[in-house]
């Protein structure tokens, strides 16, 4: 049996590294079951700290602060993947961290991540590792145009990426390479983007959420539609791939698997996230068990819950620029589940919350979303 199968009971404290919205929703789910929450975040009154029992203020690599977090926590998890891997390895020696150090080290580095996906026997878009401009000029010929150059580390919401359409774009790669090694990927003219969220326990028990169809606008997730509008056989293949990756990684806890589906029905894995994922927020109301509760169950060694979908659902993100219209419309939105994260400043493109519409059909939900003024101007940008 693994070292990571300690059962954590209500009344115990779950320590979360990272105080953003994912930490907040993890905390809310855990508190429903009677857990206490401690959170580590550099700034006070973070979205998670607002609902936590203990707030530790400190940088994610501040060992003194982490020691404080560990001192009050029975189990530790994290809500984002850019914690220093060495620091996490160190915490794993001081405290009970059932996810272990390896998963984060792999998923925070696109080079390691792609190798791990291939190791699991699953396909990624053809790619090359790029260490220098000379490398880029040489290897673009292997990958072909269009391609996308991504920093191996630190990117999110499309940051740290450059789409290379012609040789004239190559020079712009220099700015990315300043941050270290990159990957150069073939551009996949996908028909759909989907994601599969898988949770696994130390003994191999696995639960997989229904496949989500994701629509991005300017590289930020805009909508998740479930069930995804793809064939059942494609859905089954996507789920199988996520399971293969989870097993191969010896996953403990939750993992989101982002995928591209081409017109011919080929599935490529885009990237992995070892935490609850924006595209899984629909599960809060639409599934028997939410992705947040499921992760808590996995790390506390409880039986995993049913991931059954109760109704067709559409999740739409609320960015800073959407809040004014939302507040105007709230008095008329009886059956919209509105989630806001408690962030103080509504900055442009900042994720402030999301809405969830459970309806008898996807079409019905989408029609209602379209009739709202909240996202006016977004439609023209879909796919952009
Ligand atoms: N190789 C690719 N082919 C086509 N589209 C891509 C490719 N890589 C990224 N994209 C688009 O850019 C988005 C963001 O890229 P991703 O690698 O997921 O980075 P992030 O960490 O910002 O989520 C993807 O969801 C997809 O829409
Ligand atoms: Mg992504």
Coordinates of C-alpha atoms and ligand atoms in Angstrom, one line a residue:
X1 CA 0.0 0.0 0.0
X2 CA 1.1 3.5 -0.7
X3 CA 2.3 6.0 1.9
X4 CA -0.5 8.3 0.8
X5 CA -3.6 6.4 2.0
X6 CA -4.2 8.0 5.4
X7 CA -7.9 8.7 5.9
X8 CA -8.5 12.3 7.0
X9 CA -11.7 12.8 8.9
X10 CA -13.9 15.9 9.4
X11 CA -12.6 18.3 12.0
X12 CA -9.1 18.0 10.5
X13 CA -7.5 20.9 8.8
X14 CA -6.7 21.0 5.1
X15 CA -3.9 23.3 4.2
X16 CA -4.1 24.9 0.7
X17 CA -1.1 26.5 -1.0
X18 CA -2.6 29.3 -3.1
X19 CA -5.5 31.6 -2.2
X20 CA -7.2 32.1 -5.5
X21 CA -10.7 31.1 -6.6
X22 CA -9.8 27.4 -7.0
X23 CA -8.6 27.4 -3.3
X24 CA -11.8 29.2 -2.3
X25 CA -14.1 26.6 -4.0
X26 CA -12.0 23.8 -2.6
X27 CA -12.4 25.3 0.8
X28 CA -16.2 25.8 0.4
X29 CA -16.6 22.1 -0.6
X30 CA -14.4 20.9 2.2
X31 CA -16.2 23.0 4.8
X32 CA -19.5 21.4 3.9
X33 CA -18.0 18.2 5.2
X34 CA -16.8 19.8 8.4
X35 CA -13.1 20.2 7.6
X36 CA -11.2 23.3 8.6
X37 CA -9.1 25.2 6.1
X38 CA -5.7 26.9 6.3
X39 CA -4.4 28.9 3.3
X40 CA -1.0 30.2 2.3
X41 CA -1.0 33.3 0.0
X42 CA 1.2 36.3 -0.2
X43 CA -1.5 38.9 0.1
X44 CA -4.2 39.2 2.8
X45 CA -7.9 38.6 2.4
X46 CA -7.5 36.5 -0.8
X47 CA -10.5 34.7 -2.3
X48 CA -9.7 31.6 -0.3
X49 CA -8.7 33.4 2.9
X50 CA -12.1 35.0 3.0
X51 CA -13.7 31.5 3.7
X52 CA -10.7 29.9 5.5
X53 CA -10.2 29.3 9.2
X54 CA -6.5 30.1 9.3
X55 CA -4.7 32.6 7.0
X56 CA -0.9 32.4 6.6
X57 CA 0.5 35.3 4.7
X58 CA 3.7 34.5 2.8
X59 CA 5.3 33.7 -0.5
X60 CA 4.7 30.2 -1.9
X61 CA 8.4 29.5 -1.5
X62 CA 8.7 31.1 2.0
X63 CA 9.7 28.1 4.1
X64 CA 8.9 29.8 7.4
X65 CA 5.4 30.5 6.2
X66 CA 5.0 27.0 4.8
X67 CA 6.2 25.6 8.1
X68 CA 3.4 27.6 9.8
X69 CA 0.9 26.2 7.3
X70 CA 2.1 22.7 7.9
X71 CA 2.0 23.1 11.7
X72 CA -1.8 23.7 11.6
X73 CA -2.6 21.3 8.7
X74 CA -3.4 17.5 8.7
X75 CA -3.0 17.3 5.0
X76 CA -1.7 19.7 2.4
X77 CA -2.7 20.4 -1.2
X78 CA -2.2 23.2 -3.8
X79 CA -4.5 25.1 -6.1
X80 CA -2.0 26.2 -8.7
X81 CA 1.0 24.7 -10.4
X82 CA 3.6 27.4 -10.3
X83 CA 4.9 26.7 -6.8
X84 CA 8.6 26.0 -6.9
X85 CA 9.0 22.2 -7.3
X86 CA 12.0 22.1 -4.9
X87 CA 9.9 23.8 -2.2
X88 CA 7.1 21.3 -2.7
X89 CA 9.6 18.4 -2.4
X90 CA 10.8 20.0 0.8
X91 CA 7.2 20.3 2.2
X92 CA 6.5 16.7 1.2
X93 CA 9.2 15.7 3.7
X94 CA 7.7 17.9 6.5
X95 CA 4.0 17.3 6.0
X96 CA 1.4 14.9 4.6
X97 CA 1.0 15.8 0.9
X98 CA -0.7 12.9 -0.7
X99 CA -0.3 14.3 -4.3
X100 CA 3.5 13.9 -3.8
X101 CA 6.2 16.1 -5.4
X102 CA 6.4 14.5 -8.9
X103 CA 3.1 15.5 -10.4
X104 CA 3.6 19.2 -10.0
X105 CA 7.2 19.0 -11.2
X106 CA 6.0 17.4 -14.4
X107 CA 3.0 19.5 -15.1
X108 CA 4.7 22.9 -14.5
X109 CA 7.1 22.2 -17.3
X110 CA 5.8 21.7 -20.8
X111 CA 8.9 19.7 -21.8
X112 CA 8.5 17.2 -19.0
X113 CA 4.7 17.2 -19.4
X114 CA 4.8 16.3 -23.1
X115 CA 7.3 13.5 -22.4
X116 CA 5.1 12.1 -19.6
X117 CA 2.0 12.1 -21.9
X118 CA 3.9 10.3 -24.6
X119 CA 5.2 7.9 -22.0
X120 CA 1.6 7.1 -21.1
X121 CA 1.1 6.2 -24.8
X122 CA -1.1 9.2 -25.7
X123 CA -0.5 11.6 -28.5
X124 CA 0.5 15.3 -28.3
X125 CA 0.8 17.7 -31.3
X126 CA 4.2 17.2 -33.0
X127 CA 6.7 19.4 -31.2
X128 CA 10.4 20.3 -30.8
X129 CA 12.3 21.6 -27.8
X130 CA 13.8 25.0 -28.5
X131 CA 16.7 26.4 -26.4
X132 CA 17.9 29.2 -28.7
X133 CA 17.1 31.3 -31.7
X134 CA 19.4 29.1 -33.8
X135 CA 17.3 26.1 -32.6
X136 CA 14.1 27.9 -33.6
X137 CA 15.3 28.7 -37.2
X138 CA 16.4 25.1 -37.6
X139 CA 13.5 23.3 -36.1
X140 CA 10.6 25.3 -37.5
X141 CA 11.3 23.4 -40.7
X142 CA 10.5 20.1 -38.9
X143 CA 7.4 21.4 -37.2
X144 CA 6.1 23.5 -40.2
X145 CA 3.9 26.6 -40.4
X146 CA 1.8 27.6 -38.6
X147 CA 3.3 26.7 -35.3
X148 CA 3.1 28.0 -31.7
X149 CA 6.1 28.7 -29.5
X150 CA 5.4 28.3 -25.8
X151 CA 7.6 29.0 -22.8
X152 CA 8.2 25.6 -21.0
X153 CA 7.3 27.2 -17.7
X154 CA 5.0 29.9 -16.2
X155 CA 2.4 30.5 -19.0
X156 CA -1.3 30.7 -18.5
X157 CA -4.3 32.1 -20.3
X158 CA -2.2 32.2 -23.5
X159 CA 0.6 34.3 -21.8
X160 CA 4.1 33.2 -22.8
X161 CA 3.0 32.1 -26.3
X162 CA 3.7 33.2 -29.8
X163 CA 1.8 32.0 -32.9
X164 CA 4.3 31.7 -35.8
X165 CA 2.5 32.0 -39.1
X166 CA 5.4 32.8 -41.4
X167 CA 9.1 33.2 -41.2
X168 CA 8.6 36.9 -40.4
X169 CA 7.3 35.9 -37.0
X170 CA 10.4 34.0 -36.0
X171 CA 12.3 37.0 -34.7
X172 CA 9.6 37.6 -32.0
X173 CA 10.6 34.3 -30.4
X174 CA 13.5 36.0 -28.8
X175 CA 11.4 37.6 -26.1
X176 CA 10.0 34.2 -25.1
X177 CA 13.4 32.5 -25.1
X178 CA 14.7 35.0 -22.7
X179 CA 12.5 33.2 -20.1
X180 CA 14.2 29.9 -20.8
X181 CA 13.6 26.9 -22.9
X182 CA 10.4 26.7 -25.0
X183 CA 8.5 24.1 -27.0
X184 CA 7.5 24.6 -30.6
X185 CA 4.3 22.9 -31.4
X186 CA 2.5 22.3 -34.7
X187 CA -0.7 24.3 -34.9
X188 CA -3.6 21.9 -34.7
X189 CA -6.6 23.2 -36.8
X190 CA -8.9 21.7 -34.2
X191 CA -12.6 21.2 -34.7
X192 CA -13.2 21.3 -30.9
X193 CA -11.3 21.8 -27.7
X194 CA -12.4 19.5 -24.9
X195 CA -11.3 18.7 -21.4
X196 CA -11.5 15.6 -19.2
X197 CA -11.1 15.8 -15.5
X198 CA -10.0 12.7 -13.7
X199 CA -9.6 12.0 -10.0
X200 CA -7.6 9.1 -8.7
X201 CA -6.8 7.6 -5.3
X202 CA -3.7 5.9 -4.1
X203 CA -5.3 2.5 -4.5
X204 CA -6.1 3.2 -8.2
X205 CA -9.8 4.0 -7.7
X206 CA -10.7 6.5 -10.5
X207 CA -13.6 8.7 -11.3
X208 CA -13.9 10.8 -14.5
X209 CA -16.2 13.7 -15.1
X210 CA -18.2 14.1 -18.3
X211 CA -16.3 15.5 -21.2
X212 CA -16.5 19.3 -21.4
X213 CA -16.5 21.3 -24.7
X214 CA -14.5 24.5 -24.2
X215 CA -14.7 27.7 -26.1
X216 CA -11.9 30.2 -25.7
X217 CA -11.9 33.9 -26.5
X218 CA -8.6 35.5 -26.8
X219 CA -6.9 32.5 -25.2
X220 CA -9.1 32.7 -22.0
X221 CA -11.8 30.1 -21.4
X222 CA -15.2 31.6 -22.1
X223 CA -17.7 28.8 -22.1
X224 CA -17.8 25.1 -21.1
X225 CA -20.6 23.1 -22.6
X226 CA -21.6 19.6 -21.2
X227 CA -22.3 17.2 -22.7
X228 CA -19.6 18.1 -25.3
X229 CA -21.1 18.2 -28.8
X230 CA -19.0 15.3 -30.1
X231 CA -19.8 11.7 -30.8
X232 CA -20.1 9.2 -28.0
X233 CA -17.2 7.2 -29.4
X234 CA -15.0 10.3 -29.3
X235 CA -16.1 10.9 -25.7
X236 CA -15.2 7.4 -24.8
X237 CA -11.8 7.7 -26.4
X238 CA -11.1 11.0 -24.6
X239 CA -12.0 9.5 -21.3
X240 CA -9.8 6.5 -22.0
X241 CA -6.8 8.8 -22.7
X242 CA -7.3 10.7 -19.5
X243 CA -7.4 7.4 -17.6
X244 CA -4.3 6.2 -19.3
X245 CA -2.4 9.4 -18.3
X246 CA -3.7 9.2 -14.7
X247 CA -2.6 5.6 -14.3
X248 CA 0.7 6.2 -15.9
X249 CA 1.4 9.1 -13.6
X250 CA 0.2 7.2 -10.5
X251 CA -2.1 10.1 -10.0
X252 CA -3.4 11.0 -6.5
X253 CA -6.0 13.8 -6.5
X254 CA -7.4 15.7 -9.5
X255 CA -6.0 16.2 -12.9
X256 CA -7.5 18.2 -15.8
X257 CA -6.5 17.0 -19.3
X258 CA -7.0 19.6 -22.1
X259 CA -7.4 18.1 -25.6
X260 CA -7.8 19.1 -29.2
X261 CA -10.2 17.1 -31.5
X262 CA -9.6 17.4 -35.2
X263 CA -12.2 17.1 -38.0
X264 CA -10.9 13.5 -38.7
X265 CA -11.5 12.6 -35.1
X266 CA -7.8 12.6 -33.9
X267 CA -7.3 13.6 -30.3
X268 CA -4.2 15.4 -29.2
X269 CA -3.5 16.2 -25.6
X270 CA -2.8 19.9 -25.2
X271 CA -1.8 20.3 -21.6
X272 CA -2.4 19.0 -18.0
X273 CA -3.3 20.8 -14.8
X274 CA -2.9 19.0 -11.4
X275 CA -5.7 21.0 -9.7
X276 CA -9.4 21.7 -10.2
X277 CA -9.9 23.4 -13.5
X278 CA -12.0 26.2 -14.8
X279 CA -13.6 23.9 -17.3
X280 CA -14.8 21.7 -14.4
X281 CA -16.7 24.4 -12.6
X282 CA -20.0 23.2 -14.1
X283 CA -19.7 20.2 -11.9
X284 CA -20.6 22.3 -8.8
X285 CA -24.3 22.3 -9.7
X286 CA -24.5 19.9 -12.7
X287 CA -22.9 16.7 -11.2
X288 CA -23.7 14.6 -8.2
X289 CA -20.2 15.4 -6.9
X290 CA -18.3 18.5 -7.8
X291 CA -14.6 18.5 -8.9
X292 CA -13.8 20.3 -5.6
X293 CA -15.4 17.8 -3.4
X294 CA -13.9 15.0 -5.4
X295 CA -10.4 16.3 -5.0
X296 CA -10.9 16.6 -1.2
X297 CA -12.3 13.0 -1.2
X298 CA -9.2 11.8 -3.1
X299 CA -6.6 13.4 -0.8
X300 CA -8.6 12.4 2.3
X301 CA -8.9 8.8 1.1
X302 CA -12.7 8.8 1.1
X303 CA -14.6 6.9 -1.5
X304 CA -14.9 8.9 -4.7
X305 CA -18.4 10.3 -5.5
X306 CA -20.5 9.8 -8.5
X307 CA -19.7 12.1 -11.4
X308 CA -23.1 11.6 -13.0
X309 CA -24.4 14.6 -15.0
X310 CA -27.8 15.7 -13.7
X311 CA -28.7 18.0 -16.5
X312 CA -27.2 19.6 -19.6
X313 CA -25.2 22.6 -18.5
X314 CA -23.4 25.7 -19.8
X315 CA -20.8 27.5 -17.7
X316 CA -19.7 31.0 -18.8
X317 CA -16.9 32.9 -17.2
X318 CA -17.3 36.4 -15.8
X319 CA -14.2 38.6 -16.4
X320 CA -13.7 42.1 -15.0
X321 CA -15.3 43.8 -18.0
X322 CA -18.5 41.7 -17.6
X323 CA -19.5 42.7 -14.0
X324 CA -21.3 45.9 -14.6
X325 CA -23.8 44.3 -17.0
X326 CA -24.1 41.3 -14.7
X327 CA -25.1 43.5 -11.8
X328 CA -27.7 45.3 -14.0
X329 CA -29.2 41.9 -15.0
X330 CA -29.0 40.1 -11.6
X331 CA -32.6 41.1 -10.6
X332 CA -33.9 39.3 -13.7
X333 CA -31.7 36.1 -13.5
X334 CA -33.8 33.7 -11.4
X335 CA -32.3 30.5 -12.5
X336 CA -28.7 31.4 -13.1
X337 CA -26.2 30.1 -10.6
X338 CA -23.9 33.0 -10.0
X339 CA -20.5 32.5 -8.5
X340 CA -18.2 35.4 -7.6
X341 CA -14.7 34.9 -6.1
X342 CA -14.5 37.9 -3.8
X343 CA -11.7 39.6 -5.8
X344 CA -11.5 43.3 -5.0
X345 CA -10.5 44.8 -8.3
X346 CA -12.5 44.0 -11.5
X347 CA -9.6 44.3 -13.9
X348 CA -9.9 43.7 -17.6
X349 CA -9.7 40.0 -18.5
X350 CA -9.4 39.0 -14.8
X351 CA -11.5 36.0 -13.9
X352 CA -14.0 37.4 -11.3
X353 CA -16.5 34.6 -11.3
X354 CA -18.7 32.4 -13.5
X355 CA -22.3 31.5 -14.1
X356 CA -23.8 28.1 -14.5
X357 CA -27.1 27.4 -16.4
X358 CA -28.7 24.0 -16.0
X359 CA -31.3 23.5 -18.6
X360 CA -33.2 20.8 -20.4
X361 CA -30.9 21.2 -23.4
X362 CA -27.7 22.9 -24.3
X363 CA -29.5 24.9 -27.0
X364 CA -31.9 26.4 -24.4
X365 CA -29.0 27.4 -22.1
X366 CA -27.0 28.9 -25.0
X367 CA -30.1 30.9 -26.2
X368 CA -30.4 32.4 -22.8
X369 CA -26.7 33.3 -22.6
X370 CA -27.0 34.9 -26.0
X371 CA -30.0 37.0 -25.1
X372 CA -28.0 38.5 -22.2
X373 CA -26.0 41.7 -22.6
X374 CA -23.3 40.6 -20.2
X375 CA -21.0 39.2 -22.9
X376 CA -22.0 41.6 -25.7
X377 CA -19.0 41.9 -28.1
X378 CA -17.6 38.5 -27.2
X379 CA -19.4 36.6 -30.0
X380 CA -17.3 38.2 -32.7
X381 CA -14.2 37.2 -31.0
X382 CA -15.0 33.5 -30.5
X383 CA -12.1 31.4 -31.9
X384 CA -9.9 34.5 -31.7
Ligands
LIG1 N1 -0.8 23.6 -30.9 C1 -1.9 24.3 -30.9 N2 -2.8 24.3 -31.9 C2 -3.9 25.0 -31.9 N3 -4.3 25.8 -30.9 C3 -3.5 25.9 -29.8 C4 -2.3 25.2 -29.8 N4 -1.7 25.5 -28.6 C5 -2.5 26.3 -28.0 N5 -3.6 26.6 -28.7 C6 -4.7 27.5 -28.3 O1 -4.3 28.4 -27.3 C7 -5.0 28.1 -26.0 C8 -4.0 28.3 -24.8 O2 -2.9 27.4 -25.0 P1 -2.5 26.4 -23.8 O3 -1.3 25.7 -24.2 O4 -3.6 25.7 -23.3 O5 -1.9 27.5 -22.7 P2 -2.5 28.1 -21.4 O6 -1.5 27.6 -20.3 O7 -2.5 29.6 -21.6 O8 -3.9 27.5 -21.1 C9 -5.5 26.7 -26.2 O9 -6.6 26.5 -25.4 C10 -5.8 26.7 -27.7 O10 -7.1 27.4 -28.0
LIG2 MG1 -4.7 25.7 -21.5

